[in-house]
Structure formats: C-alpha cells, structure tokens
PDB file of C-alpha atoms in Angstrom:
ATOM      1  CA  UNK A   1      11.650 -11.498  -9.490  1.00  0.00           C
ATOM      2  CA  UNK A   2      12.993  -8.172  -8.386  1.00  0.00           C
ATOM      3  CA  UNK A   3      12.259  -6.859  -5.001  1.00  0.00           C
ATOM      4  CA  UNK A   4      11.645  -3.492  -2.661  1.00  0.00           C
ATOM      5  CA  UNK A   5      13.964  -4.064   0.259  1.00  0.00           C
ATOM      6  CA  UNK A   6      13.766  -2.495   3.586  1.00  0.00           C
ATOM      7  CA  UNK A   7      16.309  -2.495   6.172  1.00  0.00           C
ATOM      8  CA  UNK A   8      15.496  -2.870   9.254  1.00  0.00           C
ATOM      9  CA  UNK A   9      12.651  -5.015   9.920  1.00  0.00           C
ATOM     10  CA  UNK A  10      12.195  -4.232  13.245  1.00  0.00           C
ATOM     11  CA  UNK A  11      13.370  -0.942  14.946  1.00  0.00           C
ATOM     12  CA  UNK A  12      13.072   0.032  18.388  1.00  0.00           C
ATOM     13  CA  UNK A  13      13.853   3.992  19.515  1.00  0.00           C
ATOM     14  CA  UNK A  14      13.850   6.159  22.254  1.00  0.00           C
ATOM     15  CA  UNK A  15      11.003   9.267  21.887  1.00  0.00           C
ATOM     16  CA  UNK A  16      13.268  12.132  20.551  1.00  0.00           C
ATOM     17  CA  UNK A  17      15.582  10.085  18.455  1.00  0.00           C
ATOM     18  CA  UNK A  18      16.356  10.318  15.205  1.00  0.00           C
ATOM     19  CA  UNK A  19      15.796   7.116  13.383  1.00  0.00           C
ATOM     20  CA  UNK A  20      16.548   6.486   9.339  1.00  0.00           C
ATOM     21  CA  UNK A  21      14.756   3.772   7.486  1.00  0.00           C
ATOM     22  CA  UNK A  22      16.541   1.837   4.265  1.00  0.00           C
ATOM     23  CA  UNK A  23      14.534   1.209   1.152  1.00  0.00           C
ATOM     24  CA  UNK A  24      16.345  -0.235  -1.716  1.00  0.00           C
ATOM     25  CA  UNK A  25      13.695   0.091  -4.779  1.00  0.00           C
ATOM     26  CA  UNK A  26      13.887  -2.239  -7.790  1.00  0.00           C
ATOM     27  CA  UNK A  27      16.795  -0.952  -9.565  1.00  0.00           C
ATOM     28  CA  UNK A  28      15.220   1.006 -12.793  1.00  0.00           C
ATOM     29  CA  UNK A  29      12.347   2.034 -10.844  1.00  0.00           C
ATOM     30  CA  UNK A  30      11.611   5.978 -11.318  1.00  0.00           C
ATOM     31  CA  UNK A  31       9.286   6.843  -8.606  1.00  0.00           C
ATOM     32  CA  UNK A  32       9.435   6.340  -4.941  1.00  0.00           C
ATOM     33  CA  UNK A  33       7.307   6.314  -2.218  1.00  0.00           C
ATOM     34  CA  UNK A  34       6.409   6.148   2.082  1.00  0.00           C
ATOM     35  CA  UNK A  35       3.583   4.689   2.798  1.00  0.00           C
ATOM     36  CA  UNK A  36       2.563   4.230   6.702  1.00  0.00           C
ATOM     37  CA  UNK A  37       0.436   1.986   8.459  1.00  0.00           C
ATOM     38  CA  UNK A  38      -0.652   2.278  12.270  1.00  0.00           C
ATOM     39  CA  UNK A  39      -1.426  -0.710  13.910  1.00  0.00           C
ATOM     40  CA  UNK A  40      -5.242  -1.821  13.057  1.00  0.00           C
ATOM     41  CA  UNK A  41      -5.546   1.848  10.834  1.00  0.00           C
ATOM     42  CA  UNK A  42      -5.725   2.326   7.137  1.00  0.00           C
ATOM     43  CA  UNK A  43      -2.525   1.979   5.223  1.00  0.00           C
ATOM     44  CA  UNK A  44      -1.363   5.894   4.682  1.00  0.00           C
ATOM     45  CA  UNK A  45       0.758   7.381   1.816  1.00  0.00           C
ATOM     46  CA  UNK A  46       3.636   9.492   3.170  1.00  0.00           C
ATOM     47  CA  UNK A  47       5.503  11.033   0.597  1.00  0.00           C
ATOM     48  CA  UNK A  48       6.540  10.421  -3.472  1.00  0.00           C
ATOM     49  CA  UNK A  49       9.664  10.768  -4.743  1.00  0.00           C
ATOM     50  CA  UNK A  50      10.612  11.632  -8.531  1.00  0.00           C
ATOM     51  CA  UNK A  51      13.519  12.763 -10.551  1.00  0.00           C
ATOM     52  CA  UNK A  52      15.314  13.763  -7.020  1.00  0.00           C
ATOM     53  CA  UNK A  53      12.868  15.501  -5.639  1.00  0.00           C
ATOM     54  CA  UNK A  54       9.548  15.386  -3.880  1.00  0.00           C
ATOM     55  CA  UNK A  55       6.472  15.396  -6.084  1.00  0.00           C
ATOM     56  CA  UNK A  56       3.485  15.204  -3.053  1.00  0.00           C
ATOM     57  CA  UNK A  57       3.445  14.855   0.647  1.00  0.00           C
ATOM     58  CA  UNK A  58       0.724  14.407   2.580  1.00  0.00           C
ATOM     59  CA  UNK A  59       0.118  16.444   5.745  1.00  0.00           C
ATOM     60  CA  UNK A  60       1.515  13.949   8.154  1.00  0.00           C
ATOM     61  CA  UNK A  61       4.560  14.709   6.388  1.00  0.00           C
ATOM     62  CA  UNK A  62       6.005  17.250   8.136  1.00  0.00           C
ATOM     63  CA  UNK A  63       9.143  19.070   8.751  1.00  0.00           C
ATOM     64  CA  UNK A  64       9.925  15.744  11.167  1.00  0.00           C
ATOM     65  CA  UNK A  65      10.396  14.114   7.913  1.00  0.00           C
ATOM     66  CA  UNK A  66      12.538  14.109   5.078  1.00  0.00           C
ATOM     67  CA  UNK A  67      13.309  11.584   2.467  1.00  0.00           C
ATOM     68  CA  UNK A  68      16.596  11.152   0.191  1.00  0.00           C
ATOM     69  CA  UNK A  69      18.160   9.610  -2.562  1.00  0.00           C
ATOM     70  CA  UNK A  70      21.763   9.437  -1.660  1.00  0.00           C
ATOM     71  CA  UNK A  71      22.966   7.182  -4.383  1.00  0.00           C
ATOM     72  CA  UNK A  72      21.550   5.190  -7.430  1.00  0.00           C
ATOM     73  CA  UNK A  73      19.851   2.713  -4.914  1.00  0.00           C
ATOM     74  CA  UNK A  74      19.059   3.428  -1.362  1.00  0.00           C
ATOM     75  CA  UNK A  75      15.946   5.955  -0.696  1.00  0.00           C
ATOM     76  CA  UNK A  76      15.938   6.593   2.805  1.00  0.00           C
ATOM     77  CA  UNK A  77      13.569   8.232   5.383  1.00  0.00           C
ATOM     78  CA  UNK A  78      14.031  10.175   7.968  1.00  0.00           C
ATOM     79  CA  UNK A  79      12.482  11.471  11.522  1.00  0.00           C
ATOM     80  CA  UNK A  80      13.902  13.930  12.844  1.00  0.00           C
ATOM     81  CA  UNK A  81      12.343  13.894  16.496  1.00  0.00           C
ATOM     82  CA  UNK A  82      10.393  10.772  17.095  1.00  0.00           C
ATOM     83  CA  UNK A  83       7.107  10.918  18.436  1.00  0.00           C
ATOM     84  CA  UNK A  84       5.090   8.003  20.559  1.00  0.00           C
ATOM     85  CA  UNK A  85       2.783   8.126  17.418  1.00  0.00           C
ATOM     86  CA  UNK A  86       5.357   7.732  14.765  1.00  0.00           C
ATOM     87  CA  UNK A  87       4.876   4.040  15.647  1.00  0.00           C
ATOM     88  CA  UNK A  88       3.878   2.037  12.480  1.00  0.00           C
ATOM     89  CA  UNK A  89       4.449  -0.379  10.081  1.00  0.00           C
ATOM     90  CA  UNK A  90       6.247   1.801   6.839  1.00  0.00           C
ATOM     91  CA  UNK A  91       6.080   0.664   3.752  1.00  0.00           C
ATOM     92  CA  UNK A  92       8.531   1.695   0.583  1.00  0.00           C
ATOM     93  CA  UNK A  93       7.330   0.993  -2.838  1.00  0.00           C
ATOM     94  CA  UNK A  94       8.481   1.770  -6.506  1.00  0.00           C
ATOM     95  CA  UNK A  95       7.063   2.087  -9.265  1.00  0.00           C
ATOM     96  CA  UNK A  96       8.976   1.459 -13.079  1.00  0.00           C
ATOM     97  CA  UNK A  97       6.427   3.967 -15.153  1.00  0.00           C
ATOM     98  CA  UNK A  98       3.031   5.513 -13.844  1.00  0.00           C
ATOM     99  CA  UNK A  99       0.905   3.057 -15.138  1.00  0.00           C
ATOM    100  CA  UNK A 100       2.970  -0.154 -13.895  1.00  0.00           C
ATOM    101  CA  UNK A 101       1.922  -1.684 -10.944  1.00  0.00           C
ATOM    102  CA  UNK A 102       3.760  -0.325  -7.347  1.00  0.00           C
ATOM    103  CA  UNK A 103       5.687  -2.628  -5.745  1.00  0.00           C
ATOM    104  CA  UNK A 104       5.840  -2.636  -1.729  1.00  0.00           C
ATOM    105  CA  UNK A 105       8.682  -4.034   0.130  1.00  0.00           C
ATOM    106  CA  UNK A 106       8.107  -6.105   3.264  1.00  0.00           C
ATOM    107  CA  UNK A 107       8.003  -3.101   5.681  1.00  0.00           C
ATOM    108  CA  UNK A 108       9.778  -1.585   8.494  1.00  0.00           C
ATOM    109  CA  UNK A 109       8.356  -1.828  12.239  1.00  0.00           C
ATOM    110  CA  UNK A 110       9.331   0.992  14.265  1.00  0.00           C
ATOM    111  CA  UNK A 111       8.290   1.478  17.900  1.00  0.00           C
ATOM    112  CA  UNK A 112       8.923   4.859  19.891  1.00  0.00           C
ATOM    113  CA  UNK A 113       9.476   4.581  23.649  1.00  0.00           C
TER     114      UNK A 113
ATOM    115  CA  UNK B   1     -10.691  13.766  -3.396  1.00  0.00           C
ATOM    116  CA  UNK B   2     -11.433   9.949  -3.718  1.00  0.00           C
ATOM    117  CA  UNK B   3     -11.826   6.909  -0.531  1.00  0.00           C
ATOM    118  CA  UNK B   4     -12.548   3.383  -0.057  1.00  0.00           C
ATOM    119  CA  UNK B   5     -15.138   2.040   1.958  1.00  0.00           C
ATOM    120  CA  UNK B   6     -13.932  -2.045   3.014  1.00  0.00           C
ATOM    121  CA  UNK B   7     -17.365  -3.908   4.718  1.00  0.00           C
ATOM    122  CA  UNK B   8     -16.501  -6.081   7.111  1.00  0.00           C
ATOM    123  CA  UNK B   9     -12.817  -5.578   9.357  1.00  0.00           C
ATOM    124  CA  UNK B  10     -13.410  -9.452   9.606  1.00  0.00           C
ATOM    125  CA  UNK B  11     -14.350 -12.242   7.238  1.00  0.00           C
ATOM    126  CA  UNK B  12     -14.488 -15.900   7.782  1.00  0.00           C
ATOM    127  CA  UNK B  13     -15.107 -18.919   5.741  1.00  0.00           C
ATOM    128  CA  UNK B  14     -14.820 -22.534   5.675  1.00  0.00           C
ATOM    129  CA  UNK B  15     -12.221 -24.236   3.190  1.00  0.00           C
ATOM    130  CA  UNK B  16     -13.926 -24.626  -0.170  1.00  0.00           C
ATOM    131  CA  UNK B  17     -16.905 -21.508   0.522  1.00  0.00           C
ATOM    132  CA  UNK B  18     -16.580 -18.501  -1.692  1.00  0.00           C
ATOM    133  CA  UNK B  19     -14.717 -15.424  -0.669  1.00  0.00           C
ATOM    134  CA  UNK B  20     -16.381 -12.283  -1.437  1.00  0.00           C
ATOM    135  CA  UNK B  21     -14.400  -9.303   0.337  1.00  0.00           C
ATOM    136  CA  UNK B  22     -16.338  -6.253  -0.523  1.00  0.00           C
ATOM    137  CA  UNK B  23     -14.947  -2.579  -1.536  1.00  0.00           C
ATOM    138  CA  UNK B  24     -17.175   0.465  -2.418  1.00  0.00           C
ATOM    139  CA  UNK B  25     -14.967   3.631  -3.917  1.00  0.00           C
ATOM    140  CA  UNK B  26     -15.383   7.481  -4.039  1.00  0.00           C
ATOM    141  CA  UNK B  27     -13.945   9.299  -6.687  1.00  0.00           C
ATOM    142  CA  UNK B  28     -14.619  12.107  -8.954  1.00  0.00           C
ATOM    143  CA  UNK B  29     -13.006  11.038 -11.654  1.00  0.00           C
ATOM    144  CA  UNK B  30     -12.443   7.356 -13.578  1.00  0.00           C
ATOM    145  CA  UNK B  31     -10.455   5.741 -11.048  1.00  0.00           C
ATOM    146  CA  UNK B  32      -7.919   3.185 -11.212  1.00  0.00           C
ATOM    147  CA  UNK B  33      -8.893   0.050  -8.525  1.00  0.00           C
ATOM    148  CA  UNK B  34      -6.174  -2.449  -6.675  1.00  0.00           C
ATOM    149  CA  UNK B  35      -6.389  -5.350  -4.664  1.00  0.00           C
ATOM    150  CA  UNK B  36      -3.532  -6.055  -2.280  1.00  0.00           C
ATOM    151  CA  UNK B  37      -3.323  -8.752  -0.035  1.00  0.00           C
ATOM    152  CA  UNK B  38      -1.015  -8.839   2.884  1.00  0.00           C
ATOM    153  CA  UNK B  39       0.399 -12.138   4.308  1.00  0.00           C
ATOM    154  CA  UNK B  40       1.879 -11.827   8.291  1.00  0.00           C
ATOM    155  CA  UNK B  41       4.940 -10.263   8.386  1.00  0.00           C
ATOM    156  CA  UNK B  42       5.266  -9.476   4.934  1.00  0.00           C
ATOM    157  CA  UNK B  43       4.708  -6.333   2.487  1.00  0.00           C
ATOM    158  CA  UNK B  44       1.680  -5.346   0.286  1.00  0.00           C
ATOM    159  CA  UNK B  45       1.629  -7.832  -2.774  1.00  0.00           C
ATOM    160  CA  UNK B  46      -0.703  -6.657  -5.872  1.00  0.00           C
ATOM    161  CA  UNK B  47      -3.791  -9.556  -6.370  1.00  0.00           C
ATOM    162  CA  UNK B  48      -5.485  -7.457  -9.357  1.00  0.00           C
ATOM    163  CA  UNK B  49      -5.980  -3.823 -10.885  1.00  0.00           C
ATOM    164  CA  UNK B  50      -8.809  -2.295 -12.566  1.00  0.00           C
ATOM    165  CA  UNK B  51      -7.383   0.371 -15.306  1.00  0.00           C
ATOM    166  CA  UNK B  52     -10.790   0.691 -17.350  1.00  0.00           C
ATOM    167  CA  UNK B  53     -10.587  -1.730 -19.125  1.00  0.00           C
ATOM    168  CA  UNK B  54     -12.237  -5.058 -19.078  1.00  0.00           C
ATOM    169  CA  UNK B  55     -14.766  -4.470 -15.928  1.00  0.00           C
ATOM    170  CA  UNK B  56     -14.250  -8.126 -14.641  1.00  0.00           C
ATOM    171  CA  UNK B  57     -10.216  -8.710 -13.933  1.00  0.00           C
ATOM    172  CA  UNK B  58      -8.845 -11.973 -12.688  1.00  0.00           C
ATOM    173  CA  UNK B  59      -5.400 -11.855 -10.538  1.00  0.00           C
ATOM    174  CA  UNK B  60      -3.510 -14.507  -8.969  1.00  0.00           C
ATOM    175  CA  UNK B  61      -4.258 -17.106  -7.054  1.00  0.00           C
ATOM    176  CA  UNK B  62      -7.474 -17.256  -8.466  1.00  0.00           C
ATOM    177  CA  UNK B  63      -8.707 -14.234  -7.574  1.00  0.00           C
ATOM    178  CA  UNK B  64     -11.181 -12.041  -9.670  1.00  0.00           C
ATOM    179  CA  UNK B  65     -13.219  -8.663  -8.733  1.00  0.00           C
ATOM    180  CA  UNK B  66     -15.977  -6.658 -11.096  1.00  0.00           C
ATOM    181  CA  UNK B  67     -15.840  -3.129 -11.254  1.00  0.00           C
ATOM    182  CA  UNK B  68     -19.852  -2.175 -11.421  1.00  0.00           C
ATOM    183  CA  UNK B  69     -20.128   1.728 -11.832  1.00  0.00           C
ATOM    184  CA  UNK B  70     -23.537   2.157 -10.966  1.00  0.00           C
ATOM    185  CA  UNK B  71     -23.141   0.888  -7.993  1.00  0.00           C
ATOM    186  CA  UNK B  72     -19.595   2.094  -7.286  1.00  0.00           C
ATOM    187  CA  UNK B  73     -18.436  -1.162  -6.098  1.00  0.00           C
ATOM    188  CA  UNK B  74     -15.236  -3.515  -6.703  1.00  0.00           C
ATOM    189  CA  UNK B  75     -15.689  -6.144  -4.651  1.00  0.00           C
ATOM    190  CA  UNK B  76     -12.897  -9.239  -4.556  1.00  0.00           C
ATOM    191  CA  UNK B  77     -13.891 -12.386  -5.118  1.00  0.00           C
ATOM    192  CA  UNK B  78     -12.566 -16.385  -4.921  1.00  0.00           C
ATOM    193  CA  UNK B  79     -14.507 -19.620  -5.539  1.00  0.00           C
ATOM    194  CA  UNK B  80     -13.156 -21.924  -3.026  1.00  0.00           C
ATOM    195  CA  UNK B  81     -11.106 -20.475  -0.311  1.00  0.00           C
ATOM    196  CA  UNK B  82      -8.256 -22.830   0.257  1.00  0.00           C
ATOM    197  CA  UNK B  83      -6.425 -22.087   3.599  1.00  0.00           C
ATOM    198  CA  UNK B  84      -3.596 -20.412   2.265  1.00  0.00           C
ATOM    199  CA  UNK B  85      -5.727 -17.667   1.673  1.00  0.00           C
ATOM    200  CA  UNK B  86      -5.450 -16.706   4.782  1.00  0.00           C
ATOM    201  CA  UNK B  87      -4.134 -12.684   5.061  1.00  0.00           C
ATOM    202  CA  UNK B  88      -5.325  -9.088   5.293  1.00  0.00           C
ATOM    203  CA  UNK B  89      -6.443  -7.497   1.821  1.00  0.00           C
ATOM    204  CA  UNK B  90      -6.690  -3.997   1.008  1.00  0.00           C
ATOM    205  CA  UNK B  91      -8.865  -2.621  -1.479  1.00  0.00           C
ATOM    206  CA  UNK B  92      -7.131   0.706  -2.620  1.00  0.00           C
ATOM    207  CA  UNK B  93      -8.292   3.633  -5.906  1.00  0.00           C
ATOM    208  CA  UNK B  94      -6.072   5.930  -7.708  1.00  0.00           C
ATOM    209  CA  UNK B  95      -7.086   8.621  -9.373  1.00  0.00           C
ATOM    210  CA  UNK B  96      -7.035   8.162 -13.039  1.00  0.00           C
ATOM    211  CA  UNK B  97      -5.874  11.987 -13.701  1.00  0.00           C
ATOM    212  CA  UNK B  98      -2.198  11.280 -14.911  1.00  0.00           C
ATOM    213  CA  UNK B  99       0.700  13.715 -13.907  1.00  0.00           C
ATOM    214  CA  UNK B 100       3.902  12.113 -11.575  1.00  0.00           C
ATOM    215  CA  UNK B 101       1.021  11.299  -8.775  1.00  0.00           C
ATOM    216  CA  UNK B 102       0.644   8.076  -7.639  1.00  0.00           C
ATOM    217  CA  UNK B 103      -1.142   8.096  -4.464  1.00  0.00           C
ATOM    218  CA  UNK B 104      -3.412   5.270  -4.095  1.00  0.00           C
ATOM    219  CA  UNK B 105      -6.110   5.555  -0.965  1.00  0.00           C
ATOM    220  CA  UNK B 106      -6.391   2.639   1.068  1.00  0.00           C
ATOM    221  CA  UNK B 107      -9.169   0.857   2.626  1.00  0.00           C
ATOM    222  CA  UNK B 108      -9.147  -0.162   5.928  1.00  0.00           C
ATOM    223  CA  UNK B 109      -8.333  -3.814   5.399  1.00  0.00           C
ATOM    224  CA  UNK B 110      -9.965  -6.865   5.706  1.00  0.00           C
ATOM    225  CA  UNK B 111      -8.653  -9.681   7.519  1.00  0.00           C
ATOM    226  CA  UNK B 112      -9.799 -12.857   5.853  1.00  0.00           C
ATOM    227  CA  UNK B 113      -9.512 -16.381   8.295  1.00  0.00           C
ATOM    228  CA  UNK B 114     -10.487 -19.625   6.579  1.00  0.00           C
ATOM    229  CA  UNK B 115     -11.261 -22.819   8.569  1.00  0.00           C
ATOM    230  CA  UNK B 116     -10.930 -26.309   8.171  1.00  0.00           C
TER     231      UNK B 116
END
C-alpha cells in the first residue's frame, strides 16, 4: 500500500537554525498537510496545502514557517529561526479527495538546542 | 469551532477484557469522527471514521465505536484486548462543512497498556 514518507526521522538543531523537513505524499494525493505534536500535548494541525498554495494555517504558523511544493513529489517545511519550543514530533499527511481518509507518514522528531 | 474531550490519558486492561477508550466531541455542525491509533515510533494510522452514516462503524483490527448524538459521544471500543493492542489512540472531529478544509481536531490521546 502506498505511503507518506518523511525524511528525517530524527533531527537534532542548534536554536536559530534553519531546519527543512521532507514529506513525500502518496503520489496522486491533492492536499497536503503539517500537523505537530509536542511531547505528551494534543496532536496540532499546522498548515494545508492545495493546488500550490496554502488553503489554512493555524496561528502557530507563523512567518517562522513556510511550506513548498518544489516538484511533483516532495512537500517540504520550513523554520526559519528555530525556537526551544519548535521541538515536536511533525507529522505530514495527504489526502487523495476531501472525503478520503488522510494518510500520516511516520513523523519527523526534531529537537532544538 | 469544534474539540475533543479523550477521558482517561491512561487505560489499562488485562488480555482478553474489553477496551472501551472514550471520546466526547464539540461541534456546531454534523461532524465527521476518526479514530487513529499510534504504535511507538510510528505515524497516525486511521482505525475507523464516522461520516453520518451508519452510527455504529467497525475498523480494523476489530475495532468498532457508536456515534450517540444525544450524548455527543464516540467512544472506541474492542472485545478482547489482545496485547498487540498496545499504542496511543487519538480520537479526532472534522467539521462536516465541505470547502478545501481538512483540519481535523485532535484529542489528547490515550495511551492504552494491556497485560498478560
């Protein structure tokens, strides 16, 4: 079966760093997403992603974040400047058609310093 | 806006007891219900989905929850937990109001531990 991929599993930066986190979505998946999860908190949505653009963000989305579609298969996120509390489990799903079910990929851990 | 309410951060049972994980839901409009369960180290996996249709839904693994309006609940439920059970589940609601949004709310999580 077809699966969200994130790359890397586990990433480790310095407070102030950029850092960019790979999804690769199933391939003819049309909408994106960043989901968040802090350790031991609720499981957050980020950011969604259709037709090359953003279609909501939430308010922890801000300008420290961006998202992008380079090609026909990576989506990638972004932080800018990272914070001590940017560390969290994210999440990328995809979803084939609104009422499909949203597929999550195993999840990046990133840790600020 | 809508939330979900998990009872219980914690649940344990012995091998072979029913599971009941429970999930109350806020939402101004018809909403659209998940399960997810999360196994260590791994991503959110979709157990069941409640889309207004049928109010009792069965997922994998043997799995089933019952949406009950009136009392605003979907709580998850399993016969006999067998000990691969064993993983966090997250009840989550989307609101039913169509558009390009798909934002589903998240519960907290329950972390489910079943014992010999």
């Amino acid at each position: 079966e077809p699966e969200v991929t994130q790359t890397p599993s586990h990433q480790v930066t310095q407070m102030g760093q950029e850092v960019i986190l790979r999804c690769v979505p199933i391939s003819n998946h049309l909408y994106f997403y960043w989901y968040r999860q802090i350790l031991g908190q609720k499981v957050e949505f980020l950011v969604s992603f259709y037709n090359n653009e953003i279609s909501e963000k939430s308010e922890i989305f801000d300008d420290q974040f961006s998202v992008e579609r380079p090609d026909g298969s990576n989506f990638t996120l972004k932080i800018r400047s990272t914070k001590l509390e940017d560390s969290a489990m994210y999440f990328c799903a995809s979803l084939l058609v609104l009422n499909s079910p949203l597929h999550f990929g195993n999840g990046t851990r990133l840790t600020v310093t | 806006a809508q939330s979900v309410t998990q009872l219980g951060s914690h649940v344990s049972v012995s091998e072979g007891a029913l599971v009941l994980l429970r999930c109350n839901y806020s939402s101004s409009v018809p909403p659209y219900l998940f399960w997810y369960v999360q196994y260590p180290n791994q991503g959110l996996q979709l157990l069941l989905k409640y889309t207004s249709a049928a109010t009792l839904v069965k997922g994998i693994n043997g799995f089933e929850a019952e949406f009950k309006k009136s009392e605003t609940s979907f709580h998850l439920t399993k016969p006999s937990a067998h000990m691969s059970d064993a993983a966090e589940y997250f009840c989550a609601v989307r609101q039913n109001s169509g558009g390009s949004n798909y934002k589903l709310t998240f519960g907290k999580g329950t972390l489910l531990t079943v014992n010999p």
